[in-house]
């Protein structure tokens, strides 16, 4: 089954052609960072206008790279939400038009499910169910109990900032450019993670929830202090990163202590963080539990993951009607089997 995936939930205009939810024939992502950089964050109106300008060419580009034609596509998959409404509308409208014109089924999927199924792309072995997914992106930080493509439950979530948001805000405090996460990661690699003891905040001993706003605030107060002004930025970056990673690994450990899982999946933009990846890999070796970490191109927003989740959910659900609309607040609950 060849699926054309379209992802426009935020600021990446992405298209992909994926066979059987696994083999990526093409994955194209037009990064809009240059248009948003001078504002220090994503400007929703600019993002939607860029999607309008870029999407048709991105579909053609994916088809060309995959050496295939629209007529060979079996279904269209698109991100329905959550995300920026103006951005989502562009992708959903394009996907509905294509599905109608080609008379092919439309699967409108949840962006967060997509991040989890990025772990199935371009690899011989799929993560064995049930598995725990740690989903850390610019908009979300969650622990998800995944029993199947249509049985997924959020068992821990952030109470305030998402992990990526904490990275971006802390990067800004350090005077780094946008998007801050990858730049902070690079800076931290030259620093000492033990130089400064930032708090490891875990709300309620009994829950799997996360919280990052206190950490960001304590970095801010530290940078305003005499000690902070004299500190090396790379040490601050590395110490902040160590605190984030410690909290995330502690939550994964607790989830495994409470539940029974065959694997752990790391996904979302922050999954490409080098410190988090190496900490999770050593955790997985110590516990002898396989860790599935997609390559960076599938960790950040992309359309291959959208095509993948549509394929895996299509067994259990009907195609969506062409009257469907984008939903910026789409709940996490997976589609219900017919
Ligand atoms: O999943 P994603 O591409 O978009 C959302 O759906 O949010 O995640 C983007 C987030 C941004 O906050 C970005 O700074 C962060 O992922 N990010 C990183 C790294 N690469 C991307 N954070 C830390 N280290 C990285 N290497
Ligand atoms: Zn995302």
Short mmCIF file of C-alpha atoms and ligand atoms in Angstrom, two decimals:
data_model
loop_
_atom_site.label_atom_id
_atom_site.label_comp_id
_atom_site.label_asym_id
_atom_site.label_seq_id
_atom_site.Cartn_x
_atom_site.Cartn_y
_atom_site.Cartn_z
CA UNK A 1 0.00 0.00 0.00
CA UNK A 2 1.58 3.27 -1.15
CA UNK A 3 0.54 6.28 0.92
CA UNK A 4 1.15 9.94 0.17
CA UNK A 5 1.63 11.74 3.50
CA UNK A 6 1.11 15.46 4.05
CA UNK A 7 2.18 17.27 7.23
CA UNK A 8 1.60 20.99 7.77
CA UNK A 9 0.73 21.21 11.46
CA UNK A 10 3.35 23.78 12.34
CA UNK A 11 6.09 25.39 10.26
CA UNK A 12 7.44 22.52 8.17
CA UNK A 13 5.85 21.90 4.79
CA UNK A 14 6.35 18.15 4.49
CA UNK A 15 5.31 15.43 2.04
CA UNK A 16 6.31 11.78 1.76
CA UNK A 17 5.65 8.54 -0.08
CA UNK A 18 5.74 5.49 2.15
CA UNK A 19 5.06 1.86 1.28
CA UNK A 20 3.35 -0.40 3.84
CA UNK A 21 3.93 2.00 6.72
CA UNK A 22 7.64 1.34 6.65
CA UNK A 23 9.60 1.85 3.44
CA UNK A 24 10.19 5.52 2.76
CA UNK A 25 10.41 6.14 -1.00
CA UNK A 26 10.69 9.90 -0.49
CA UNK A 27 10.40 12.32 2.41
CA UNK A 28 10.54 16.02 1.64
CA UNK A 29 10.51 18.78 4.23
CA UNK A 30 10.78 22.44 3.40
CA UNK A 31 12.03 24.16 6.47
CA UNK A 32 10.61 27.66 7.07
CA UNK A 33 13.09 28.62 9.81
CA UNK A 34 14.54 31.47 7.76
CA UNK A 35 11.14 33.18 7.64
CA UNK A 36 10.54 32.93 11.40
CA UNK A 37 14.08 33.35 12.78
CA UNK A 38 13.99 37.14 13.07
CA UNK A 39 10.86 36.94 15.24
CA UNK A 40 12.46 34.39 17.59
CA UNK A 41 9.56 31.98 17.19
CA UNK A 42 6.94 30.75 14.76
CA UNK A 43 4.56 33.38 13.39
CA UNK A 44 1.36 31.42 12.58
CA UNK A 45 0.24 33.69 9.73
CA UNK A 46 3.63 33.41 8.02
CA UNK A 47 3.58 29.62 8.50
CA UNK A 48 0.19 29.18 6.80
CA UNK A 49 1.09 31.45 3.91
CA UNK A 50 4.32 29.55 3.37
CA UNK A 51 2.42 26.24 3.34
CA UNK A 52 0.14 27.63 0.62
CA UNK A 53 3.17 28.72 -1.39
CA UNK A 54 5.17 25.51 -0.92
CA UNK A 55 2.81 22.55 -0.67
CA UNK A 56 2.04 21.78 -4.33
CA UNK A 57 5.71 21.83 -5.21
CA UNK A 58 6.47 19.62 -2.18
CA UNK A 59 3.97 17.01 -3.45
CA UNK A 60 5.56 17.09 -6.92
CA UNK A 61 9.01 16.88 -5.37
CA UNK A 62 8.14 13.75 -3.35
CA UNK A 63 6.62 12.07 -6.42
CA UNK A 64 9.67 12.87 -8.49
CA UNK A 65 12.12 11.58 -5.88
CA UNK A 66 10.10 8.39 -5.45
CA UNK A 67 9.93 8.05 -9.25
CA UNK A 68 6.22 7.50 -9.02
CA UNK A 69 2.98 9.16 -10.18
CA UNK A 70 -0.11 10.31 -8.33
CA UNK A 71 -2.05 7.56 -10.11
CA UNK A 72 0.07 4.95 -8.27
CA UNK A 73 -0.80 6.29 -4.83
CA UNK A 74 -3.27 4.08 -2.91
CA UNK A 75 -4.29 6.54 -0.19
CA UNK A 76 -3.72 10.06 1.10
CA UNK A 77 -2.72 10.67 4.74
CA UNK A 78 -2.73 14.07 6.38
CA UNK A 79 -2.24 15.57 9.83
CA UNK A 80 -5.64 16.63 11.14
CA UNK A 81 -4.29 18.08 14.41
CA UNK A 82 -3.14 19.12 16.93
CA UNK A 83 -1.32 22.15 15.58
CA UNK A 84 -1.77 25.67 14.27
CA UNK A 85 -5.22 26.01 12.73
CA UNK A 86 -4.15 28.04 9.67
CA UNK A 87 -1.31 25.62 8.94
CA UNK A 88 -3.45 22.50 9.39
CA UNK A 89 -6.19 23.85 7.12
CA UNK A 90 -3.75 24.13 4.20
CA UNK A 91 -2.65 20.49 4.44
CA UNK A 92 -6.14 19.12 5.10
CA UNK A 93 -7.63 21.05 2.17
CA UNK A 94 -4.89 19.81 -0.17
CA UNK A 95 -5.30 16.20 1.04
CA UNK A 96 -9.08 16.28 0.58
CA UNK A 97 -8.71 17.74 -2.92
CA UNK A 98 -6.22 15.03 -3.88
CA UNK A 99 -8.34 12.23 -2.39
CA UNK A 100 -11.40 13.54 -4.24
CA UNK A 101 -9.62 14.03 -7.56
CA UNK A 102 -7.92 10.62 -7.41
CA UNK A 103 -10.88 8.85 -5.83
CA UNK A 104 -8.59 7.39 -3.17
CA UNK A 105 -9.19 6.99 0.59
CA UNK A 106 -8.28 9.81 2.94
CA UNK A 107 -6.78 9.15 6.40
CA UNK A 108 -6.63 12.23 8.63
CA UNK A 109 -4.40 11.33 11.56
CA UNK A 110 -3.16 12.70 14.85
CA UNK A 111 0.25 14.37 14.64
CA UNK A 112 1.33 12.86 17.98
CA UNK A 113 0.48 9.32 16.84
CA UNK A 114 2.67 10.14 13.84
CA UNK A 115 5.66 10.89 16.07
CA UNK A 116 5.27 7.49 17.75
CA UNK A 117 5.06 5.62 14.42
CA UNK A 118 8.21 7.36 13.16
CA UNK A 119 9.91 4.49 15.00
CA UNK A 120 8.55 2.06 12.36
CA UNK A 121 10.15 3.86 9.40
CA UNK A 122 13.00 2.45 7.33
CA UNK A 123 13.84 -0.43 9.65
CA UNK A 124 13.47 -4.16 9.31
CA UNK A 125 12.27 -4.69 12.87
CA UNK A 126 9.20 -2.93 14.29
CA UNK A 127 8.98 -2.05 17.99
CA UNK A 128 7.19 -4.98 19.69
CA UNK A 129 3.87 -4.18 21.39
CA UNK A 130 3.21 -3.24 24.10
CA UNK A 131 5.84 -0.51 24.23
CA UNK A 132 6.35 2.75 26.07
CA UNK A 133 6.75 5.88 23.94
CA UNK A 134 8.46 8.96 25.31
CA UNK A 135 7.20 11.75 23.08
CA UNK A 136 9.14 14.96 23.51
CA UNK A 137 8.57 17.78 21.05
CA UNK A 138 8.18 21.56 20.92
CA UNK A 139 4.52 21.33 21.80
CA UNK A 140 4.23 18.11 23.83
CA UNK A 141 5.96 15.95 26.40
CA UNK A 142 4.19 12.72 27.19
CA UNK A 143 4.65 9.12 28.16
CA UNK A 144 2.37 6.89 26.13
CA UNK A 145 1.37 3.29 26.77
CA UNK A 146 1.11 1.79 23.28
CA UNK A 147 -0.75 -1.54 23.01
CA UNK A 148 -1.40 -1.27 19.25
CA UNK A 149 -1.82 1.43 16.62
CA UNK A 150 -5.33 2.06 17.89
CA UNK A 151 -4.88 1.36 21.60
CA UNK A 152 -2.73 4.12 23.02
CA UNK A 153 -3.05 5.90 26.35
CA UNK A 154 -1.20 8.92 27.72
CA UNK A 155 0.07 7.92 31.18
CA UNK A 156 2.21 11.01 31.91
CA UNK A 157 2.21 14.55 30.57
CA UNK A 158 3.84 17.89 31.20
CA UNK A 159 2.08 20.17 33.65
CA UNK A 160 3.53 23.29 32.01
CA UNK A 161 6.22 23.66 29.33
CA UNK A 162 7.00 20.92 26.83
CA UNK A 163 10.61 19.68 26.79
CA UNK A 164 11.31 21.38 23.43
CA UNK A 165 9.78 24.60 24.70
CA UNK A 166 12.10 24.48 27.73
CA UNK A 167 15.05 23.99 25.38
CA UNK A 168 13.95 26.86 23.13
CA UNK A 169 13.32 29.26 26.03
CA UNK A 170 16.59 28.39 27.77
CA UNK A 171 18.46 28.75 24.48
CA UNK A 172 16.99 32.24 24.21
CA UNK A 173 18.21 33.08 27.71
CA UNK A 174 21.67 32.00 26.55
CA UNK A 175 21.40 34.28 23.52
CA UNK A 176 21.27 31.42 21.03
CA UNK A 177 19.32 31.70 17.78
CA UNK A 178 16.07 30.04 16.81
CA UNK A 179 15.22 27.15 16.91
CA UNK A 180 17.17 26.89 20.12
CA UNK A 181 17.07 23.15 20.88
CA UNK A 182 19.67 21.98 18.34
CA UNK A 183 21.93 24.96 19.10
CA UNK A 184 21.78 24.37 22.84
CA UNK A 185 22.53 20.69 22.20
CA UNK A 186 25.63 21.62 20.17
CA UNK A 187 26.83 24.13 22.78
CA UNK A 188 26.27 21.65 25.63
CA UNK A 189 28.58 19.14 23.99
CA UNK A 190 31.51 21.42 24.90
CA UNK A 191 30.34 22.00 28.47
CA UNK A 192 30.44 20.30 31.86
CA UNK A 193 27.02 18.83 32.78
CA UNK A 194 28.01 18.82 36.48
CA UNK A 195 29.10 22.47 36.60
CA UNK A 196 25.78 23.73 38.01
CA UNK A 197 23.10 21.86 39.94
CA UNK A 198 19.75 22.83 38.42
CA UNK A 199 16.56 21.35 39.96
CA UNK A 200 15.15 18.01 38.82
CA UNK A 201 11.48 18.73 39.27
CA UNK A 202 9.05 15.83 39.45
CA UNK A 203 5.49 16.82 40.31
CA UNK A 204 3.73 14.44 42.74
CA UNK A 205 5.71 11.41 43.74
CA UNK A 206 2.83 9.19 42.65
CA UNK A 207 2.45 10.43 39.07
CA UNK A 208 4.32 10.12 35.80
CA UNK A 209 3.77 13.79 34.98
CA UNK A 210 6.56 16.17 34.04
CA UNK A 211 7.29 19.84 34.67
CA UNK A 212 9.94 22.03 33.08
CA UNK A 213 8.99 25.62 33.83
CA UNK A 214 10.74 25.63 37.24
CA UNK A 215 13.98 24.49 35.62
CA UNK A 216 13.82 27.22 32.99
CA UNK A 217 13.11 29.83 35.70
CA UNK A 218 16.01 28.65 37.83
CA UNK A 219 18.35 28.95 34.82
CA UNK A 220 17.05 32.49 34.34
CA UNK A 221 17.67 33.48 37.99
CA UNK A 222 21.08 31.85 37.85
CA UNK A 223 22.06 33.79 34.71
CA UNK A 224 21.00 37.03 36.42
CA UNK A 225 23.21 36.30 39.46
CA UNK A 226 26.90 37.23 39.76
CA UNK A 227 27.87 33.56 39.58
CA UNK A 228 25.72 33.12 36.49
CA UNK A 229 27.15 36.13 34.71
CA UNK A 230 30.62 34.65 35.17
CA UNK A 231 29.59 31.12 34.18
CA UNK A 232 30.56 29.59 30.86
CA UNK A 233 27.51 29.34 28.55
CA UNK A 234 28.51 25.82 27.51
CA UNK A 235 28.50 24.71 31.18
CA UNK A 236 25.07 26.26 31.75
CA UNK A 237 23.76 24.55 28.59
CA UNK A 238 25.23 21.18 29.58
CA UNK A 239 23.92 21.46 33.18
CA UNK A 240 20.43 22.42 31.98
CA UNK A 241 20.45 19.53 29.54
CA UNK A 242 21.58 17.10 32.25
CA UNK A 243 18.60 18.14 34.39
CA UNK A 244 16.12 17.58 31.52
CA UNK A 245 17.63 14.20 30.66
CA UNK A 246 17.68 13.04 34.30
CA UNK A 247 14.00 13.85 34.74
CA UNK A 248 13.00 12.11 31.50
CA UNK A 249 15.01 8.97 32.21
CA UNK A 250 13.62 8.83 35.76
CA UNK A 251 10.09 8.94 34.35
CA UNK A 252 10.83 6.16 31.86
CA UNK A 253 12.28 4.07 34.70
CA UNK A 254 9.19 4.61 36.80
CA UNK A 255 6.84 3.74 33.92
CA UNK A 256 8.74 0.46 33.43
CA UNK A 257 8.57 -0.24 37.16
CA UNK A 258 4.80 0.20 37.08
CA UNK A 259 3.95 -1.37 33.71
CA UNK A 260 5.11 -4.16 31.49
CA UNK A 261 6.64 -3.17 28.13
CA UNK A 262 8.71 -4.91 25.48
CA UNK A 263 10.49 -1.81 24.21
CA UNK A 264 10.88 1.92 24.60
CA UNK A 265 10.38 4.35 21.72
CA UNK A 266 11.82 7.85 21.80
CA UNK A 267 10.18 10.34 19.46
CA UNK A 268 9.46 14.01 18.73
CA UNK A 269 11.90 16.81 17.90
CA UNK A 270 13.76 16.57 21.22
CA UNK A 271 14.43 12.87 20.52
CA UNK A 272 17.27 14.03 18.28
CA UNK A 273 19.01 15.49 21.35
CA UNK A 274 22.41 13.83 21.68
CA UNK A 275 22.47 13.65 25.51
CA UNK A 276 18.95 12.20 25.72
CA UNK A 277 19.75 9.62 23.04
CA UNK A 278 22.92 8.42 24.75
CA UNK A 279 21.24 8.33 28.18
CA UNK A 280 18.34 6.27 26.83
CA UNK A 281 20.68 3.94 24.96
CA UNK A 282 22.70 3.20 28.09
CA UNK A 283 19.48 2.82 30.11
CA UNK A 284 18.24 0.30 27.53
CA UNK A 285 21.50 -1.66 27.54
CA UNK A 286 21.54 -1.83 31.32
CA UNK A 287 17.96 -3.06 31.46
CA UNK A 288 18.21 -5.19 28.34
CA UNK A 289 15.16 -3.50 26.83
CA UNK A 290 15.36 -2.51 23.16
CA UNK A 291 15.25 1.23 22.49
CA UNK A 292 13.88 2.50 19.18
CA UNK A 293 15.12 5.97 18.31
CA UNK A 294 14.36 7.23 14.80
CA UNK A 295 17.07 9.14 12.92
CA UNK A 296 16.80 12.96 13.32
CA UNK A 297 14.98 13.41 9.99
CA UNK A 298 12.10 11.28 11.35
CA UNK A 299 12.27 12.68 14.92
CA UNK A 300 11.41 16.23 13.88
CA UNK A 301 8.18 16.94 12.04
CA UNK A 302 7.95 15.02 8.77
CA UNK A 303 5.28 13.50 6.54
CA UNK A 304 6.67 9.95 6.43
CA UNK A 305 5.50 9.39 10.00
CA UNK A 306 2.01 10.60 9.01
CA UNK A 307 1.86 8.09 6.15
CA UNK A 308 3.15 5.39 8.55
CA UNK A 309 0.52 5.92 11.22
CA UNK A 310 -2.24 6.06 8.60
CA UNK A 311 -1.11 2.68 7.28
CA UNK A 312 -1.01 1.07 10.74
CA UNK A 313 -4.37 2.53 11.76
CA UNK A 314 -6.05 1.82 8.42
CA UNK A 315 -6.47 -1.87 9.31
CA UNK A 316 -8.75 -0.93 12.17
CA UNK A 317 -10.50 2.20 10.94
CA UNK A 318 -12.46 3.32 7.93
CA UNK A 319 -11.17 6.07 5.69
CA UNK A 320 -12.30 9.55 6.68
CA UNK A 321 -15.08 11.47 4.90
CA UNK A 322 -14.12 14.35 2.64
CA UNK A 323 -16.28 16.62 4.80
CA UNK A 324 -13.75 16.32 7.61
CA UNK A 325 -12.06 19.48 8.89
CA UNK A 326 -8.78 20.25 10.60
CA UNK A 327 -8.85 20.22 14.40
CA UNK A 328 -6.15 22.28 16.16
CA UNK A 329 -7.09 20.70 19.51
CA UNK A 330 -7.50 17.13 18.31
CA UNK A 331 -7.57 14.89 21.41
CA UNK A 332 -4.96 12.16 21.73
CA UNK A 333 -7.49 9.30 21.86
CA UNK A 334 -6.92 6.99 18.90
CA UNK A 335 -9.65 6.39 16.33
CA UNK A 336 -12.28 3.88 17.42
CA UNK A 337 -12.54 0.68 15.40
CA UNK A 338 -15.66 0.51 13.22
O1 LIG B 1 8.55 17.53 16.88
P1 LIG B 1 9.03 18.87 16.44
O2 LIG B 1 9.81 18.97 15.16
O3 LIG B 1 7.84 19.88 16.34
C1 LIG B 1 6.75 19.85 17.21
O4 LIG B 1 5.77 19.11 16.90
O5 LIG B 1 6.85 20.52 18.26
O6 LIG B 1 9.90 19.43 17.66
C2 LIG B 1 10.54 20.68 17.60
C3 LIG B 1 11.24 20.90 18.93
C4 LIG B 1 11.79 22.30 19.08
O7 LIG B 1 11.47 22.78 20.38
C5 LIG B 1 13.30 22.10 18.93
O8 LIG B 1 14.07 23.08 19.61
C6 LIG B 1 13.47 20.73 19.54
O9 LIG B 1 12.35 20.00 19.06
N1 LIG B 1 14.72 20.09 19.12
C7 LIG B 1 15.74 19.80 19.97
C8 LIG B 1 16.76 19.22 19.17
N2 LIG B 1 16.34 19.19 17.87
C9 LIG B 1 15.08 19.71 17.86
N3 LIG B 1 15.84 19.95 21.28
C10 LIG B 1 16.99 19.54 21.86
N4 LIG B 1 18.03 19.01 21.18
C11 LIG B 1 17.96 18.83 19.85
N5 LIG B 1 18.99 18.28 19.19
ZN1 LIG B 2 5.83 17.40 16.03
#
